[in-house]
Tab-separated table of C-alpha atoms and ligand atoms in Angstrom:
chain	number	residue	atom	x	y	z
Z	1	MET	CA	-17.868	22.018	-62.257
Z	2	ASP	CA	-16.864	23.873	-59.109
Z	3	ARG	CA	-18.391	22.962	-55.741
Z	4	ARG	CA	-20.689	25.929	-55.572
Z	5	HIS	CA	-22.159	25.236	-58.951
Z	6	PHE	CA	-22.606	21.548	-58.043
Z	7	PHE	CA	-24.592	22.348	-54.921
Z	8	GLN	CA	-26.792	24.823	-56.742
Z	9	SER	CA	-27.498	22.209	-59.401
Z	10	SER	CA	-28.229	19.611	-56.750
Z	11	ALA	CA	-30.734	21.865	-55.085
Z	12	LEU	CA	-32.558	22.392	-58.352
Z	13	VAL	CA	-32.574	18.691	-59.139
Z	14	SER	CA	-33.706	17.848	-55.613
Z	15	THR	CA	-36.723	20.076	-55.900
Z	16	GLY	CA	-37.949	17.874	-58.680
Z	17	ALA	CA	-36.751	14.569	-57.281
Z	18	LEU	CA	-38.439	15.089	-53.925
Z	19	VAL	CA	-41.870	15.562	-55.414
Z	20	GLY	CA	-44.166	12.852	-54.163
Z	21	CYS	CA	-41.963	11.662	-51.350
Z	22	VAL	CA	-42.824	12.003	-47.678
Z	23	THR	CA	-40.195	14.591	-46.766
Z	24	PRO	CA	-41.944	16.880	-44.286
Z	25	GLY	CA	-42.561	20.359	-45.545
Z	26	VAL	CA	-42.320	19.326	-49.174
Z	27	ALA	CA	-45.552	19.637	-51.122
Z	28	GLN	CA	-47.087	16.294	-52.018
Z	29	GLN	CA	-47.632	15.923	-55.739
Z	30	THR	CA	-48.311	13.021	-58.001
Z	31	VAL	CA	-45.294	11.796	-59.877
Z	32	LYS	CA	-44.899	8.975	-62.336
Z	33	THR	CA	-42.524	6.270	-61.151
Z	34	PRO	CA	-41.408	3.009	-62.762
Z	35	PHE	CA	-42.355	1.113	-59.580
Z	36	THR	CA	-43.715	1.853	-56.129
Z	37	VAL	CA	-41.863	1.705	-52.804
Z	38	PRO	CA	-44.187	1.003	-49.903
Z	39	GLN	CA	-44.427	3.244	-46.863
Z	40	VAL	CA	-44.030	1.196	-43.687
Z	41	TYR	CA	-46.912	1.411	-41.202
Z	42	VAL	CA	-47.523	-0.023	-37.738
Z	43	PRO	CA	-51.116	-0.522	-36.502
Z	44	ILE	CA	-52.371	1.672	-33.656
Z	45	VAL	CA	-54.430	-0.091	-30.991
Z	46	GLY	CA	-58.012	1.151	-30.787
Z	47	SER	CA	-57.765	3.158	-34.007
Z	48	ASP	CA	-58.361	2.636	-37.705
Z	49	GLU	CA	-55.299	4.811	-38.355
Z	50	LYS	CA	-51.847	3.357	-38.852
Z	51	PHE	CA	-48.593	4.923	-37.729
Z	52	PRO	CA	-46.292	5.799	-40.663
Z	53	VAL	CA	-42.673	5.060	-39.773
Z	54	ARG	CA	-40.136	7.627	-40.947
Z	55	ARG	CA	-36.909	6.585	-39.211
Z	56	ILE	CA	-35.938	3.909	-36.719
Z	57	TYR	CA	-33.398	5.131	-34.182
Z	58	CYS	CA	-31.854	2.733	-31.671
Z	59	ILE	CA	-29.779	3.612	-28.623
Z	60	GLY	CA	-26.796	1.440	-27.768
Z	61	ARG	CA	-25.794	0.081	-24.346
Z	62	ASN	CA	-28.519	1.809	-22.345
Z	63	TYR	CA	-28.612	-0.542	-19.365
Z	64	ALA	CA	-25.462	-0.652	-17.241
Z	65	ALA	CA	-25.300	-4.435	-16.910
Z	66	HIS	CA	-25.744	-4.839	-20.676
Z	67	ALA	CA	-23.031	-2.256	-21.342
Z	68	ARG	CA	-20.712	-4.257	-19.104
Z	69	GLU	CA	-21.536	-7.547	-20.822
Z	70	MET	CA	-20.688	-5.856	-24.146
Z	71	GLY	CA	-17.294	-4.905	-22.725
Z	72	SER	CA	-17.732	-1.182	-22.105
Z	73	ASP	CA	-17.857	1.081	-19.073
Z	74	PRO	CA	-21.392	2.447	-18.664
Z	75	THR	CA	-20.359	5.244	-16.326
Z	76	ARG	CA	-18.247	7.144	-18.819
Z	77	GLU	CA	-20.131	6.698	-22.062
Z	78	PRO	CA	-22.417	9.350	-23.548
Z	79	PRO	CA	-25.451	7.923	-25.382
Z	80	PHE	CA	-24.926	6.788	-28.951
Z	81	PHE	CA	-27.456	5.898	-31.606
Z	82	PHE	CA	-27.689	3.897	-34.792
Z	83	GLN	CA	-30.499	3.397	-37.302
Z	84	LYS	CA	-32.312	0.552	-38.912
Z	85	PRO	CA	-34.077	0.969	-42.256
Z	86	THR	CA	-37.845	1.300	-41.879
Z	87	ASP	CA	-38.470	-1.797	-43.954
Z	88	ALA	CA	-36.584	-3.819	-41.337
Z	89	ILE	CA	-39.862	-3.754	-39.413
Z	90	GLN	CA	-41.724	-7.019	-38.953
Z	91	TYR	CA	-45.114	-6.215	-37.458
Z	92	VAL	CA	-46.196	-8.844	-34.916
Z	93	ALA	CA	-49.843	-8.832	-33.870
Z	94	ALA	CA	-50.608	-9.545	-30.214
Z	95	GLY	CA	-51.564	-13.155	-29.590
Z	96	THR	CA	-49.744	-14.443	-32.685
Z	97	THR	CA	-46.357	-16.105	-33.121
Z	98	PRO	CA	-45.334	-15.465	-36.713
Z	99	ASP	CA	-42.302	-17.020	-38.325
Z	100	HIS	CA	-39.124	-14.949	-38.219
Z	101	ALA	CA	-36.518	-16.080	-40.715
Z	102	TYR	CA	-33.042	-16.832	-39.375
Z	103	PRO	CA	-30.996	-14.370	-41.423
Z	104	PRO	CA	-28.076	-15.200	-43.709
Z	105	LEU	CA	-24.362	-14.879	-42.908
Z	106	THR	CA	-24.584	-15.245	-39.116
Z	107	LYS	CA	-23.850	-18.078	-36.727
Z	108	ASN	CA	-24.695	-16.051	-33.621
Z	109	TYR	CA	-28.156	-14.504	-33.918
Z	110	HIS	CA	-29.186	-12.549	-30.804
Z	111	TYR	CA	-32.396	-11.178	-29.329
Z	112	GLU	CA	-32.566	-7.792	-27.588
Z	113	ALA	CA	-35.873	-6.931	-25.863
Z	114	GLU	CA	-36.642	-3.198	-25.963
Z	115	LEU	CA	-39.289	-0.588	-25.171
Z	116	VAL	CA	-40.080	1.460	-28.294
Z	117	ALA	CA	-41.262	5.088	-28.129
Z	118	VAL	CA	-42.897	6.610	-31.219
Z	119	LEU	CA	-43.058	10.336	-31.983
Z	120	ASN	CA	-45.735	12.480	-33.600
Z	121	LYS	CA	-43.921	15.798	-33.398
Z	122	GLY	CA	-40.615	16.973	-34.774
Z	123	GLY	CA	-37.976	19.415	-33.761
Z	124	ARG	CA	-34.398	20.194	-32.885
Z	125	ASN	CA	-32.847	20.731	-29.454
Z	126	ILE	CA	-35.893	19.494	-27.574
Z	127	PRO	CA	-35.547	20.236	-23.833
Z	128	VAL	CA	-35.480	17.091	-21.731
Z	129	GLU	CA	-38.128	18.485	-19.368
Z	130	LYS	CA	-40.634	18.664	-22.244
Z	131	ALA	CA	-39.424	15.751	-24.358
Z	132	LEU	CA	-42.158	13.310	-23.345
Z	133	GLU	CA	-44.658	15.653	-25.034
Z	134	TRP	CA	-43.153	14.397	-28.305
Z	135	VAL	CA	-44.191	10.785	-27.572
Z	136	TYR	CA	-47.369	9.632	-29.321
Z	137	GLY	CA	-47.245	6.123	-27.974
Z	138	TYR	CA	-45.250	3.060	-27.033
Z	139	THR	CA	-44.805	-0.519	-28.029
Z	140	LEU	CA	-42.301	-3.310	-27.579
Z	141	GLY	CA	-39.811	-4.584	-30.075
Z	142	LEU	CA	-36.827	-6.794	-30.704
Z	143	ASP	CA	-33.535	-5.316	-31.875
Z	144	MET	CA	-32.423	-8.519	-33.589
Z	145	THR	CA	-28.679	-8.620	-34.041
Z	146	ARG	CA	-26.177	-10.679	-36.010
Z	147	ARG	CA	-23.770	-10.465	-33.082
Z	148	ASP	CA	-20.845	-12.123	-34.795
Z	149	LEU	CA	-21.009	-9.661	-37.677
Z	150	GLN	CA	-21.552	-6.689	-35.366
Z	151	ARG	CA	-18.484	-7.666	-33.319
Z	152	ALA	CA	-16.333	-8.359	-36.357
Z	153	MET	CA	-17.136	-4.981	-37.864
Z	154	GLY	CA	-16.561	-3.262	-34.528
Z	155	ASP	CA	-13.186	-4.967	-34.177
Z	156	GLU	CA	-12.230	-3.593	-37.585
Z	157	LYS	CA	-13.625	-0.135	-36.781
Z	158	LYS	CA	-16.124	-0.460	-39.615
Z	159	PRO	CA	-19.838	0.481	-39.580
Z	160	TRP	CA	-21.967	-2.230	-38.005
Z	161	GLU	CA	-25.005	-2.044	-40.333
Z	162	ILE	CA	-24.545	-5.618	-41.429
Z	163	GLY	CA	-24.920	-6.723	-37.819
Z	164	LYS	CA	-27.837	-4.471	-36.893
Z	165	SER	CA	-29.648	-2.984	-39.867
Z	166	PHE	CA	-30.627	-5.948	-42.002
Z	167	ASP	CA	-33.979	-7.195	-43.320
Z	168	GLN	CA	-36.568	-8.125	-40.664
Z	169	SER	CA	-34.240	-7.037	-37.861
Z	170	ALA	CA	-36.974	-5.022	-36.109
Z	171	PRO	CA	-39.959	-7.108	-34.985
Z	172	ILE	CA	-42.462	-4.742	-33.357
Z	173	GLY	CA	-45.900	-4.824	-31.717
Z	174	ALA	CA	-48.876	-2.543	-32.305
Z	175	ILE	CA	-48.609	1.004	-30.982
Z	176	HIS	CA	-50.457	2.001	-27.815
Z	177	LYS	CA	-51.277	5.695	-27.482
Z	178	VAL	CA	-49.892	7.511	-24.454
Z	179	ALA	CA	-53.412	8.792	-23.823
Z	180	GLN	CA	-54.409	5.195	-23.029
Z	181	THR	CA	-51.300	3.831	-21.319
Z	182	GLY	CA	-49.384	6.734	-19.834
Z	183	HIS	CA	-45.594	6.849	-20.073
Z	184	PHE	CA	-43.396	3.819	-19.486
Z	185	THR	CA	-40.756	5.011	-17.028
Z	186	GLN	CA	-40.699	1.841	-14.955
Z	187	GLY	CA	-42.040	-1.687	-15.011
Z	188	ALA	CA	-40.827	-5.178	-15.790
Z	189	ILE	CA	-39.226	-5.980	-19.132
Z	190	TRP	CA	-38.460	-9.636	-19.749
Z	191	LEU	CA	-37.759	-12.066	-22.567
Z	192	LYS	CA	-38.144	-15.828	-22.694
Z	193	VAL	CA	-36.814	-18.360	-25.188
Z	194	ASN	CA	-38.870	-21.565	-25.325
Z	195	GLY	CA	-40.484	-20.589	-22.024
Z	196	GLN	CA	-37.174	-20.077	-20.198
Z	197	ILE	CA	-36.480	-16.610	-18.829
Z	198	LYS	CA	-33.390	-15.020	-20.400
Z	199	GLN	CA	-33.667	-11.257	-19.889
Z	200	ASN	CA	-35.391	-9.857	-16.795
Z	201	ALA	CA	-35.036	-6.226	-15.758
Z	202	ASN	CA	-36.914	-3.003	-15.081
Z	203	LEU	CA	-37.368	-0.046	-17.424
Z	204	ASN	CA	-36.224	2.244	-14.599
Z	205	GLN	CA	-32.714	0.775	-15.037
Z	206	MET	CA	-32.190	2.647	-18.311
Z	207	ILE	CA	-29.088	4.849	-18.169
Z	208	TRP	CA	-30.714	7.438	-20.471
Z	209	SER	CA	-34.497	7.807	-20.069
Z	210	VAL	CA	-36.799	8.062	-23.089
Z	211	ALA	CA	-37.042	11.816	-22.465
Z	212	GLU	CA	-33.258	12.117	-22.389
Z	213	GLN	CA	-32.957	10.021	-25.551
Z	214	ILE	CA	-35.350	12.305	-27.438
Z	215	SER	CA	-33.515	15.374	-26.202
Z	216	LYS	CA	-30.070	13.988	-27.094
Z	217	LEU	CA	-31.201	12.680	-30.492
Z	218	SER	CA	-32.712	16.061	-31.352
Z	219	GLN	CA	-29.317	17.693	-30.817
Z	220	ALA	CA	-27.812	15.440	-33.483
Z	221	PHE	CA	-30.729	15.116	-35.909
Z	222	GLU	CA	-33.858	17.079	-36.676
Z	223	LEU	CA	-36.654	14.791	-35.528
Z	224	PHE	CA	-39.920	14.398	-37.426
Z	225	PRO	CA	-43.312	12.818	-36.839
Z	226	GLY	CA	-43.016	9.124	-37.577
Z	227	ASP	CA	-39.599	8.708	-35.992
Z	228	ILE	CA	-39.425	5.811	-33.544
Z	229	ILE	CA	-36.823	4.982	-30.920
Z	230	TYR	CA	-35.758	1.546	-29.711
Z	231	SER	CA	-34.697	2.430	-26.177
Z	232	GLY	CA	-32.072	-0.207	-25.490
Z	233	THR	CA	-31.929	-3.695	-24.066
Z	234	PRO	CA	-31.142	-5.013	-20.598
Z	235	GLU	CA	-28.436	-7.548	-19.846
Z	236	ASN	CA	-28.341	-11.217	-20.784
Z	237	VAL	CA	-28.695	-10.941	-24.526
Z	238	GLY	CA	-28.097	-14.272	-26.175
Z	239	PRO	CA	-28.470	-16.496	-29.209
Z	240	VAL	CA	-31.419	-18.237	-30.800
Z	241	VAL	CA	-31.499	-21.026	-33.369
Z	242	ARG	CA	-34.127	-22.273	-35.798
Z	243	GLY	CA	-37.140	-23.665	-33.970
Z	244	ASP	CA	-36.805	-21.367	-30.956
Z	245	VAL	CA	-39.784	-19.284	-29.829
Z	246	ILE	CA	-39.048	-15.826	-28.411
Z	247	GLU	CA	-41.623	-14.200	-26.140
Z	248	MET	CA	-41.074	-10.727	-24.720
Z	249	HIS	CA	-43.012	-8.707	-22.206
Z	250	ILE	CA	-43.280	-5.162	-20.878
Z	251	ASP	CA	-45.708	-4.438	-18.051
Z	252	GLY	CA	-48.786	-2.761	-19.516
Z	253	LEU	CA	-48.365	-4.069	-23.080
Z	254	PRO	CA	-49.408	-7.366	-24.683
Z	255	ASN	CA	-46.538	-9.806	-25.159
Z	256	LEU	CA	-44.706	-10.128	-28.465
Z	257	SER	CA	-43.746	-13.543	-29.827
Z	258	VAL	CA	-41.924	-14.849	-32.884
Z	259	LYS	CA	-40.720	-18.273	-33.964
Z	260	ILE	CA	-37.256	-18.523	-35.535
Z	261	VAL	CA	-37.424	-20.591	-38.734
A	1	LIG	MN1	-30.475	-2.785	-28.930
């Protein structure tokens, strides 16, 4: 089969295979499946609707002091992004401290406290001046990281999924609509372990603002409603062990807590 024929066949097959999935623009139809795969949702504060998560994007090294502690030069680096699978989400209700399982394979499990922006519009090449119009709301989240595996893969110039994109690696709070909170361009972001402050910074120290992240991402990927963006962590990331309680805070949002078990 030559390439052209292959792609034509693929297109025909795809038309059938996509039926019933959530790909935007594709008609929703009922399809028989041997099992179901759940859509991931995050509750929306003050609403009986839930936010359907399409993709989780994360920006790397977006605070200068964190970039330096990771061994890179923040002044010369364009933004870069990676993804976590949507089912990496662990929803954490405000006022609760659910168990968070220490994951396999690592001996150096790190927290990263991050502001999360969630989108309800899609597009390509979104101008930075208008990009905040794409934000439906905000919440806070942890970009949990198997740092030893991330570093080892980086050292070998291999993809770092195993360090970043594993099960339960994205604890997240409920979504607060922009209409109720406004945009989060400044304000304290901190993280405590067992009551001791570990990370303590201000959102205005981001190298690339949320608006710039949306604009840059939309040059590389077509964005869609349901995409969410973990906007990077400040300096002083560090390890947790079983029994530790993580509490994180962003001014204007309820705190998020998990217990490592
Ligand atoms: Mn991160």
